[in-house]
Short mmCIF file of C-alpha atoms in Angstrom, two decimals:
data_model
loop_
_atom_site.label_atom_id
_atom_site.label_comp_id
_atom_site.label_asym_id
_atom_site.label_seq_id
_atom_site.Cartn_x
_atom_site.Cartn_y
_atom_site.Cartn_z
CA MET A 7 3.80 -18.01 -18.85
CA ASN A 8 0.50 -16.26 -20.16
CA THR A 9 1.08 -12.53 -19.87
CA ASP A 10 -2.08 -10.85 -20.96
CA SER A 11 -3.91 -8.93 -18.71
CA LYS A 12 -6.40 -11.05 -17.36
CA SER A 13 -4.08 -13.90 -16.58
CA TYR A 14 -1.71 -11.57 -15.21
CA GLN A 15 -4.77 -10.16 -12.86
CA LYS A 16 -5.53 -13.48 -11.75
CA TYR A 17 -1.87 -14.51 -11.12
CA ALA A 18 -1.26 -11.13 -8.96
CA LYS A 19 -4.35 -12.02 -6.88
CA LYS A 20 -3.39 -15.34 -6.47
CA HIS A 21 0.39 -14.64 -5.76
CA ALA A 22 -0.32 -11.76 -3.14
CA PRO A 23 -0.14 -12.84 0.42
CA LYS A 24 -3.73 -12.75 2.37
CA SER A 25 -4.39 -10.80 5.17
CA PRO A 26 -4.56 -12.92 8.79
CA ILE A 27 -8.17 -12.77 8.89
CA PHE A 28 -8.57 -15.14 12.02
CA ARG A 29 -5.66 -13.04 13.76
CA ASP A 30 -7.25 -9.82 12.87
CA CYS A 31 -10.94 -11.22 13.88
CA VAL A 32 -9.64 -12.27 17.24
CA CYS A 33 -7.84 -9.02 17.93
CA ALA A 34 -11.20 -6.71 16.50
CA PHE A 35 -13.29 -9.23 18.96
CA LEU A 36 -10.92 -8.95 22.02
CA VAL A 37 -10.10 -4.92 21.62
CA GLY A 38 -13.80 -4.19 20.43
CA GLY A 39 -15.33 -6.26 23.39
CA LEU A 40 -13.13 -4.15 25.77
CA ILE A 41 -14.15 -1.15 24.47
CA CYS A 42 -17.61 -2.06 24.88
CA THR A 43 -17.06 -3.38 28.20
CA PHE A 44 -15.17 -0.26 29.55
CA ALA A 45 -18.25 1.70 27.88
CA GLU A 46 -20.89 -0.61 30.00
CA GLY A 47 -18.44 0.12 32.83
CA LEU A 48 -18.79 3.79 32.44
CA TYR A 49 -22.45 3.78 32.24
CA HIS A 50 -22.92 2.15 35.57
CA LEU A 51 -20.36 4.47 37.05
CA TYR A 52 -22.30 7.56 35.77
CA LEU A 53 -25.45 5.95 37.21
CA PHE A 54 -23.98 4.97 40.45
CA TRP A 55 -23.05 8.86 40.56
CA LYS A 56 -26.92 9.76 40.60
CA LEU A 57 -26.64 11.14 37.19
CA PRO A 58 -30.10 10.96 35.24
CA GLU A 59 -30.11 8.08 32.63
CA ASP A 60 -31.05 10.49 29.76
CA THR A 61 -27.83 11.89 30.39
CA VAL A 62 -25.79 9.07 31.03
CA LYS A 63 -26.70 7.72 27.65
CA ILE A 64 -25.12 11.11 26.20
CA LEU A 65 -22.24 11.19 28.46
CA VAL A 66 -20.83 7.60 27.59
CA PRO A 67 -20.42 8.24 23.97
CA CYS A 68 -19.10 11.67 24.71
CA THR A 69 -16.66 10.13 26.78
CA LEU A 70 -15.65 7.57 24.17
CA ILE A 71 -15.29 10.13 21.74
CA PHE A 72 -13.26 12.23 23.95
CA LEU A 73 -10.83 9.74 24.78
CA ALA A 74 -10.36 8.52 21.18
CA ALA A 75 -9.84 12.01 19.94
CA PHE A 76 -7.26 12.53 22.74
CA PHE A 77 -5.37 9.27 22.01
CA THR A 78 -5.36 10.34 18.20
CA GLY A 79 -3.73 13.66 19.38
CA ILE A 80 -0.83 11.98 21.58
CA GLY A 81 -0.12 9.83 18.50
CA ILE A 82 -1.38 6.36 20.31
CA PHE A 83 -4.66 5.72 18.58
CA ASP A 84 -3.34 4.86 15.27
CA ASP A 85 -0.73 2.11 17.03
CA ILE A 86 -3.58 0.64 18.76
CA ALA A 87 -5.63 0.50 15.72
CA ARG A 88 -2.93 -1.56 14.03
CA PHE A 89 -3.23 -4.27 16.11
CA ALA A 90 -7.02 -4.10 16.71
CA GLY A 91 -8.13 -3.37 12.97
CA ALA A 92 -12.31 -3.29 13.14
CA GLY A 93 -12.26 -3.14 16.98
CA THR A 94 -11.29 0.40 17.01
CA LEU A 95 -13.18 1.10 13.79
CA VAL A 96 -16.46 -0.11 14.64
CA PRO A 97 -17.21 1.23 17.95
CA ILE A 98 -17.85 5.18 17.83
CA THR A 99 -13.85 5.51 18.71
CA GLY A 100 -13.36 4.92 14.86
CA PHE A 101 -15.64 7.83 14.04
CA ALA A 102 -13.98 10.19 16.42
CA ASN A 103 -10.47 9.09 15.05
CA ALA A 104 -11.48 9.74 11.67
CA MET A 105 -12.48 13.35 12.43
CA ALA A 106 -9.72 14.08 14.49
CA SER A 107 -6.92 12.63 12.55
CA PRO A 108 -7.26 14.96 9.32
CA ALA A 109 -7.81 18.07 11.64
CA ILE A 110 -4.49 17.26 13.04
CA ASP A 111 -2.89 16.97 9.52
CA ASP A 112 -4.40 19.46 7.66
CA LYS A 113 -4.04 22.54 10.17
CA SER A 114 -1.09 23.30 8.11
CA GLU A 115 -3.55 24.59 5.33
CA GLY A 116 -5.31 26.84 7.59
CA LEU A 117 -8.03 26.59 9.82
CA VAL A 118 -10.88 27.01 7.23
CA MET A 119 -9.58 25.05 4.29
CA GLY A 120 -7.41 23.00 5.96
CA VAL A 121 -9.29 21.81 9.47
CA GLY A 122 -12.71 22.94 8.56
CA ALA A 123 -12.90 21.51 4.89
CA LYS A 124 -10.52 18.39 5.08
CA MET A 125 -11.73 16.92 8.31
CA PHE A 126 -14.38 15.52 6.86
CA THR A 127 -12.70 13.57 4.13
CA ILE A 128 -13.16 10.40 5.81
CA ALA A 129 -16.09 10.80 7.92
CA GLY A 130 -17.91 13.05 5.78
CA PRO A 131 -19.64 9.79 3.55
CA VAL A 132 -20.41 8.41 7.03
CA ILE A 133 -22.32 11.37 8.06
CA VAL A 134 -24.12 11.78 4.29
CA TYR A 135 -25.11 8.50 3.93
CA GLY A 136 -26.23 7.84 7.71
CA VAL A 137 -28.44 10.89 7.62
CA LEU A 138 -30.07 9.95 4.16
CA THR A 139 -30.54 6.49 5.49
CA SER A 140 -32.36 7.69 8.71
CA VAL A 141 -34.56 9.74 6.37
CA LEU A 142 -35.28 6.56 4.17
CA TYR A 143 -36.05 4.79 7.45
CA GLY A 144 -38.40 7.58 8.78
CA VAL A 145 -40.50 7.28 5.57
CA VAL A 146 -40.69 3.49 5.47
CA TYR A 147 -42.07 3.95 9.27
CA TRP A 148 -44.34 6.89 8.35
CA ILE A 149 -45.85 4.36 5.70
CA TRP A 150 -45.67 1.46 7.81
CA GLY A 151 -47.82 3.51 10.30
CA LEU A 152 -50.54 4.50 7.96
CA PHE A 153 -51.67 0.71 7.58
CA LEU A 154 -51.64 -0.07 11.13
CA MET B 14 17.32 -1.04 -30.73
CA ASN B 15 16.16 0.51 -27.33
CA VAL B 16 19.33 0.46 -25.62
CA ILE B 17 21.23 4.00 -25.95
CA ARG B 18 25.06 3.56 -25.14
CA LEU B 19 26.25 6.73 -24.18
CA LYS B 20 29.63 7.53 -26.38
CA HIS B 21 30.59 10.13 -23.97
CA ALA B 22 29.11 8.48 -20.83
CA PRO B 23 29.10 10.86 -17.85
CA SER B 24 31.14 10.59 -14.67
CA VAL B 25 29.08 10.69 -11.37
CA VAL B 26 31.39 13.08 -9.74
CA GLY B 27 29.31 13.72 -6.50
CA TYR B 28 26.36 11.80 -4.59
CA ALA B 29 24.62 12.21 -1.44
CA SER B 30 21.80 10.73 0.36
CA VAL B 31 19.46 12.31 3.23
CA VAL B 32 16.79 10.14 5.00
CA GLY B 33 14.49 10.00 7.92
CA LYS B 34 14.58 8.21 11.12
CA LYS B 35 13.16 4.79 9.91
CA GLU B 36 15.45 4.51 7.06
CA HIS B 37 18.61 5.16 9.31
CA GLU B 38 17.49 2.68 11.51
CA GLY B 39 17.50 0.32 8.76
CA PRO B 40 20.14 -2.10 7.59
CA LEU B 41 21.78 0.74 5.24
CA GLY B 42 21.96 3.13 7.76
CA ALA B 43 25.50 3.88 7.77
CA ASP B 44 25.50 4.35 4.51
CA PHE B 45 23.47 7.58 4.23
CA ASP B 46 25.26 11.32 4.23
CA LEU B 47 22.53 12.87 6.62
CA HIS B 48 19.43 11.79 8.83
CA ASP B 49 16.90 13.56 10.98
CA ASP B 50 15.13 11.60 13.40
CA ALA B 51 11.97 14.11 13.63
CA GLY B 52 11.72 13.88 9.72
CA THR B 53 10.90 17.72 9.88
CA PHE B 54 14.51 18.82 8.83
CA GLY B 55 13.64 21.91 10.82
CA MET B 56 10.76 22.78 8.65
CA ASP B 57 6.99 23.54 9.99
CA THR B 58 5.10 21.29 7.23
CA TRP B 59 6.09 17.99 5.91
CA GLU B 60 6.06 19.45 2.37
CA LYS B 61 8.63 21.98 3.26
CA SER B 62 10.50 19.22 4.80
CA GLU B 63 10.48 17.49 1.58
CA SER B 64 11.91 20.26 -0.10
CA GLU B 65 14.40 20.58 2.38
CA MET B 66 15.62 17.02 2.18
CA GLN B 67 16.10 17.94 -1.65
CA ARG B 68 18.16 20.99 -0.92
CA LEU B 69 20.56 19.32 1.31
CA ALA B 70 20.66 16.39 -0.59
CA LEU B 71 21.90 18.57 -3.78
CA ASN B 72 24.29 20.78 -1.49
CA THR B 73 25.76 17.56 0.07
CA ALA B 74 26.41 16.08 -3.30
CA LEU B 75 28.22 19.29 -4.71
CA ALA B 76 30.33 19.63 -1.51
CA LYS B 77 31.71 16.12 -1.97
CA ALA B 78 32.30 16.94 -5.74
CA LYS B 79 34.19 19.68 -4.69
CA LEU B 80 31.94 22.01 -7.06
CA SER B 81 30.20 25.17 -6.43
CA PRO B 82 26.62 25.32 -7.39
CA ASP B 83 27.41 27.78 -10.11
CA ALA B 84 29.24 24.69 -11.57
CA VAL B 85 25.68 22.98 -12.42
CA LYS B 86 23.89 24.02 -15.79
CA ALA B 87 20.80 22.10 -15.12
CA ILE B 88 18.80 20.31 -12.52
CA PHE B 89 16.37 17.25 -13.45
CA ALA B 90 14.35 16.70 -10.31
CA GLY B 91 11.14 15.24 -9.28
CA ASP B 92 8.93 13.97 -6.36
CA LEU B 93 5.65 12.62 -5.58
CA LEU B 94 3.76 15.89 -4.65
CA ASN B 95 1.27 17.82 -6.60
CA GLN B 96 3.11 19.67 -9.22
CA CYS B 97 6.08 18.46 -8.17
CA THR B 98 6.65 21.33 -5.61
CA GLY B 99 8.74 19.34 -3.63
CA SER B 100 11.27 19.72 -5.93
CA ALA B 101 10.42 23.47 -7.20
CA TYR B 102 10.73 24.89 -3.48
CA GLY B 103 13.79 23.04 -2.59
CA LEU B 104 15.81 23.59 -5.64
CA LEU B 105 14.72 27.29 -6.18
CA SER B 106 17.71 28.57 -4.02
CA PHE B 107 20.34 27.06 -6.53
CA SER B 108 18.53 29.50 -9.28
CA LYS B 109 19.68 26.79 -12.23
CA PRO B 110 17.93 25.83 -15.19
CA PHE B 111 15.36 22.94 -13.92
CA PHE B 112 13.18 20.27 -15.49
CA GLY B 113 10.59 19.38 -13.30
CA LEU B 114 10.05 15.55 -13.75
CA TYR B 115 7.18 12.89 -12.89
CA GLY B 116 7.80 9.64 -13.06
CA ALA B 117 6.65 8.34 -9.63
CA CYS B 118 9.40 5.99 -7.99
CA SER B 119 11.33 5.85 -11.30
CA THR B 120 11.94 9.54 -11.01
CA PHE B 121 15.70 9.10 -9.98
CA ALA B 122 16.59 6.87 -12.81
CA GLU B 123 14.86 9.16 -15.23
CA GLY B 124 16.41 12.16 -14.22
CA THR B 125 19.85 10.41 -14.08
CA MET B 126 19.43 9.21 -17.64
CA LEU B 127 17.95 12.85 -18.87
CA ALA B 128 20.82 14.54 -17.23
CA SER B 129 23.41 12.16 -18.63
CA LEU B 130 21.81 12.32 -22.16
CA MET B 131 22.47 16.06 -22.26
CA ILE B 132 25.75 15.82 -21.13
CA GLY B 133 26.60 12.80 -23.85
CA ALA B 134 25.11 14.93 -26.58
CA GLY B 135 27.17 18.00 -25.48
CA TYR B 136 24.60 20.53 -24.15
CA PHE B 137 25.54 20.79 -20.45
CA ASP B 138 28.88 19.75 -18.86
CA VAL B 139 27.66 19.54 -15.29
CA CYS B 140 24.19 18.25 -14.42
CA ALA B 141 22.23 17.60 -11.16
CA ALA B 142 19.70 14.61 -10.73
CA VAL B 143 17.80 14.96 -7.41
CA SER B 144 14.56 13.24 -6.13
CA SER B 145 12.81 12.80 -2.98
CA SER B 146 9.77 11.18 -1.00
CA HIS B 147 8.54 11.71 2.33
CA PHE B 148 6.22 9.31 4.32
CA CYS B 149 4.28 12.15 5.91
CA SER B 150 3.67 13.98 2.95
CA ALA B 151 2.92 11.12 0.63
CA GLU B 152 0.36 9.60 3.10
CA ARG B 153 -1.58 12.98 3.43
CA GLN B 154 -1.78 12.87 -0.52
CA PHE B 155 -2.47 9.61 -1.51
CA ARG B 156 -3.65 7.79 1.62
CA PHE B 157 -4.81 8.76 4.91
CA PRO B 158 -3.92 11.15 7.65
CA LEU B 159 -1.04 10.43 9.45
CA GLU B 160 -2.99 9.80 12.79
CA TYR B 161 -5.87 7.49 10.96
CA GLY B 162 -6.33 4.22 12.84
CA GLY B 163 -6.42 1.74 10.11
CA GLN B 164 -4.42 -1.49 8.94
CA ARG B 165 -2.41 -1.91 5.95
CA ALA B 166 -2.65 -4.74 3.83
CA PRO B 167 -0.09 -7.39 3.48
CA THR B 168 1.04 -6.25 0.05
CA ALA B 169 1.53 -2.45 1.13
CA GLN B 170 4.70 -0.48 0.68
CA TRP B 171 5.95 2.11 3.08
CA THR B 172 6.98 5.21 1.29
CA ALA B 173 10.31 6.15 2.12
CA THR B 174 11.47 9.51 3.82
CA ALA B 175 14.35 10.09 1.48
CA ALA B 176 16.10 12.02 -1.11
CA GLY B 177 19.27 11.26 -3.19
CA ALA B 178 21.40 13.35 -5.64
CA PHE B 179 23.84 12.65 -8.41
CA VAL B 180 26.13 15.41 -9.61
CA LEU B 181 27.32 14.10 -13.15
CA SER B 182 29.94 15.71 -14.99
CA ALA B 183 31.27 15.10 -18.56
CA GLU B 184 34.76 14.65 -17.25
CA GLY B 185 35.82 12.54 -14.26
CA ALA B 186 37.00 9.31 -12.64
CA GLY B 187 33.93 7.56 -12.53
CA PRO B 188 31.72 5.73 -12.09
CA TYR B 189 30.00 6.35 -15.25
CA ILE B 190 26.66 6.31 -16.83
CA THR B 191 27.85 4.05 -19.79
CA GLU B 192 23.89 3.05 -20.96
CA VAL B 193 20.26 3.72 -20.75
CA LEU B 194 16.98 2.54 -21.82
CA PRO B 195 13.86 4.66 -21.55
CA GLY B 196 11.06 2.81 -20.25
CA THR B 197 7.50 2.50 -21.77
CA ILE B 198 4.38 2.19 -20.00
CA VAL B 199 3.03 -0.94 -19.17
CA ASP B 200 -0.27 -1.72 -17.66
CA LYS B 201 -1.48 -5.05 -17.12
CA GLY B 202 -4.68 -3.93 -15.57
CA ILE B 203 -3.98 -3.95 -11.58
CA ARG B 204 -6.16 -1.48 -9.61
CA ASP B 205 -5.16 -2.47 -6.02
CA ALA B 206 -3.08 0.62 -4.87
CA ASN B 207 -1.95 -1.55 -2.26
CA ASN B 208 -0.09 -3.93 -4.31
CA MET B 209 2.16 -1.78 -6.64
CA GLY B 210 4.57 -4.47 -6.42
CA ALA B 211 2.37 -6.18 -8.85
CA ALA B 212 1.43 -3.28 -10.88
CA MET B 213 5.37 -2.16 -11.58
CA ALA B 214 6.54 -5.80 -12.03
CA PRO B 215 5.74 -6.24 -15.74
CA ALA B 216 7.12 -2.88 -16.82
CA ALA B 217 10.49 -4.23 -14.81
CA VAL B 218 10.40 -7.49 -16.70
CA ASP B 219 9.60 -5.40 -19.94
CA THR B 220 12.68 -3.42 -19.39
CA MET B 221 14.81 -5.99 -18.48
CA LYS B 222 14.02 -8.19 -21.32
CA LYS B 223 14.50 -5.34 -23.86
CA TYR B 224 18.17 -4.84 -22.37
CA PHE B 225 19.09 -8.49 -22.81
CA GLU B 226 17.74 -8.92 -26.04
CA ASP B 227 19.39 -5.59 -27.36
CA THR B 228 22.84 -6.08 -26.09
CA GLY B 229 23.11 -9.97 -26.04
CA HIS B 230 24.24 -9.44 -22.15
CA SER B 231 23.39 -12.00 -19.61
CA PRO B 232 22.60 -11.43 -16.02
CA ASP B 233 25.55 -12.84 -14.95
CA ASP B 234 27.62 -10.28 -16.61
CA PHE B 235 26.60 -7.94 -14.02
CA ASP B 236 27.34 -7.47 -10.36
CA MET B 237 24.03 -6.37 -9.44
CA ILE B 238 20.71 -5.91 -11.24
CA LEU B 239 18.68 -3.80 -8.88
CA THR B 240 15.22 -2.84 -9.35
CA GLY B 241 13.70 0.56 -8.11
CA ASP B 242 10.92 -0.70 -5.45
CA LEU B 243 9.18 -3.60 -6.71
CA GLY B 244 9.31 -4.79 -2.77
CA LEU B 245 8.78 -8.14 -1.76
CA GLU B 246 5.83 -9.04 -3.99
CA GLY B 247 6.99 -7.29 -7.26
CA HIS B 248 10.81 -8.55 -6.47
CA SER B 249 9.39 -12.41 -6.72
CA ILE B 250 6.78 -11.83 -9.51
CA ALA B 251 9.68 -10.28 -11.56
CA VAL B 252 12.35 -13.20 -10.78
CA GLU B 253 9.24 -15.79 -12.13
CA PHE B 254 8.50 -13.76 -15.09
CA MET B 255 12.40 -13.80 -16.13
CA LYS B 256 12.78 -17.15 -15.27
CA ALA B 257 9.95 -18.29 -17.62
CA SER B 258 11.37 -16.14 -20.40
CA GLY B 259 14.33 -18.09 -20.14
CA CYS B 260 16.43 -15.45 -18.39
CA ASP B 261 17.22 -16.19 -14.54
CA ILE B 262 18.45 -12.95 -12.84
CA GLN B 263 17.86 -14.43 -9.23
CA ASN B 264 21.55 -14.91 -8.49
CA VAL B 265 22.43 -10.91 -9.11
CA TYR B 266 19.09 -9.31 -8.24
CA ASN B 267 18.09 -7.31 -5.58
CA ASP B 268 15.47 -4.50 -4.96
CA CYS B 269 15.97 -0.94 -3.43
CA GLY B 270 12.71 -1.27 -1.67
CA LEU B 271 13.93 -4.61 0.07
CA LEU B 272 17.30 -3.21 0.94
CA LEU B 273 16.09 -0.01 2.73
CA TYR B 274 14.36 -1.87 5.51
CA GLY B 275 14.86 -4.56 7.74
CA ALA B 276 12.77 -7.38 6.72
CA GLY B 277 10.10 -8.56 9.05
CA THR B 278 11.57 -6.26 11.61
CA GLN B 279 10.59 -2.70 10.75
CA ASP B 280 6.74 -3.25 10.36
CA VAL B 281 7.12 -2.14 6.20
CA HIS B 282 5.33 -4.92 4.97
CA CYS B 283 6.37 -5.23 1.33
CA GLY B 284 9.22 -2.88 1.80
CA GLY B 285 9.96 0.56 0.83
CA SER B 286 8.81 2.74 -2.17
CA GLY B 287 8.81 6.26 -3.37
CA CYS B 288 10.89 8.43 -5.07
CA GLY B 289 13.44 8.88 -2.78
CA CYS B 290 13.74 4.93 -2.06
CA SER B 291 15.78 3.78 -4.74
CA ALA B 292 17.41 7.44 -4.96
CA SER B 293 18.85 7.07 -1.47
CA VAL B 294 19.95 3.50 -1.80
CA VAL B 295 21.69 4.36 -5.27
CA CYS B 296 23.14 7.44 -3.62
CA GLY B 297 23.93 5.94 -0.13
CA HIS B 298 24.84 2.17 -0.37
CA ILE B 299 25.26 1.63 -3.92
CA MET B 300 27.81 4.24 -4.50
CA ARG B 301 29.74 3.54 -1.55
CA ARG B 302 30.09 0.15 -2.63
CA PHE B 303 31.32 1.09 -6.06
CA GLN B 304 33.60 3.74 -4.20
CA LYS B 305 35.20 0.62 -2.16
CA GLY B 306 35.61 -1.63 -5.15
CA GLU B 307 32.93 -4.11 -4.32
CA LEU B 308 30.89 -3.10 -7.68
CA HIS B 309 31.82 -2.39 -11.01
CA ASN B 310 29.14 -2.89 -13.21
CA VAL B 311 25.30 -2.49 -12.33
CA LEU B 312 21.85 -2.27 -13.97
CA TYR B 313 19.75 0.25 -11.97
CA ILE B 314 16.00 -0.19 -13.07
CA ALA B 315 13.75 2.12 -11.30
CA THR B 316 9.70 1.55 -11.43
CA GLY B 317 7.13 3.80 -10.98
CA ALA B 318 3.44 3.46 -10.77
CA LEU B 319 1.84 6.03 -12.68
CA MET B 320 -1.58 6.79 -11.22
CA SER B 321 -3.34 9.41 -8.84
CA PRO B 322 -5.64 8.88 -6.15
CA ASP B 323 -8.37 10.23 -8.35
CA SER B 324 -7.60 7.75 -11.09
CA LEU B 325 -7.99 4.93 -8.95
CA LYS B 326 -11.31 6.05 -7.49
CA GLN B 327 -12.53 6.15 -10.97
CA GLY B 328 -11.90 2.84 -11.65
CA GLY B 329 -8.65 3.43 -13.26
CA THR B 330 -5.92 0.67 -13.35
CA ILE B 331 -2.28 1.31 -12.68
CA PRO B 332 0.19 1.74 -15.39
CA GLY B 333 3.84 0.92 -14.49
CA ILE B 334 7.29 2.30 -15.76
CA ALA B 335 10.60 0.94 -15.48
CA HIS B 336 13.74 3.13 -16.67
CA LEU B 337 17.11 1.47 -17.04
CA VAL B 338 20.38 2.98 -16.15
CA ARG B 339 23.75 1.32 -16.16
CA ILE B 340 26.39 2.40 -13.89
CA SER B 341 29.82 1.15 -14.80
CA SER B 342 33.41 2.05 -12.80
CA GLU B 343 34.72 2.00 -16.46
CA ARG B 344 33.78 3.71 -20.02
CA ILE B 345 32.63 0.93 -22.08
#
């Protein structure tokens, strides 16, 4: 058996069991779809309660963020996510969990250097590159407008 | 000659293991001395809980050895936390000469080896080796927050909430630490932190091959060959590579990461890992089997992955190490 580094890396990659992609996709589709259907239901419920449409558009994600943070706090979110994978990660629930979970963990290092600093360790890159992309999009949109 | 045969082989006069809920619910649950289902051990942070596990493990080992803490001349200990604070805070109250070690999951074998060499050389008559890991403190340091909703890779291992302690003495009725083989750093370029088994297996194979070449022993001369925590993935790689080198270990080979948890029932994927994994299995299950007379001759080869979260982010590889300790019921 050849044991030089390159052959070993290839061997290890081939040897390792693969993630059950099909099952993961089905779970993500079902749970992610369920979350989105629930959000759509909320949208119609808030409209039924005669709330202005602009307010409803803010209220629906706020409700999902609250619920995700709440389920993170009572220790259920990670159990659901273990099954759902991208189904809970991709909607705004994943972002809420990424902010709430380090905040819970890092309270032992204090409110400033613990909760304040570390709650952005996972969500931070999303915010930074999300804002950067929106600026780039704005510039492209502005240049596009000059020629129209 | 890489193998060191201890002319004055020290005796294991005390041993103790402390574990968390998942480990206690595993197949070896009854072999551990202490457990806490909450995993906090009465402390308000996970790091303090880990330190408390080390203190409890050494205290229990000393009590079982019927020795007072004053008898211990030096402590060799380590854990996974930055600057080995798990050991430093946990063993502070013993007020004894302290050697802080970092060998990742190989730390317990490293500590046992160094303590045995010191005793064998006559510098100390009684030493302790202690190591620990805590799932919650390790997750915080190496991976994601505890409540973060992610999925683990099939090759991932579960950091054990466990601690183990040996009290070793120049005099005693055994079992004895008869031979040691310090491991060398082996790096085959694995970069996947979710596949520690594959990263560490080459080191285990390197150490085993050196041992059998040096001593002329065959695997069948031992009741058990026990690697630290290669898990399911590393275990099968080690078996395959040893077989390919003409040394079939399969009949006597097991792995602490596989023994600690129930296969397929405890959601630990490839098995256990962490400094406390092999420490608790050896100080719990293995030593009890020695005591019952079921084991007489065991090669304990603890493996460690010597990387940090930052070295991985910088694209670094995961070097592995494997320290060998031979535990025998008779001096050889």
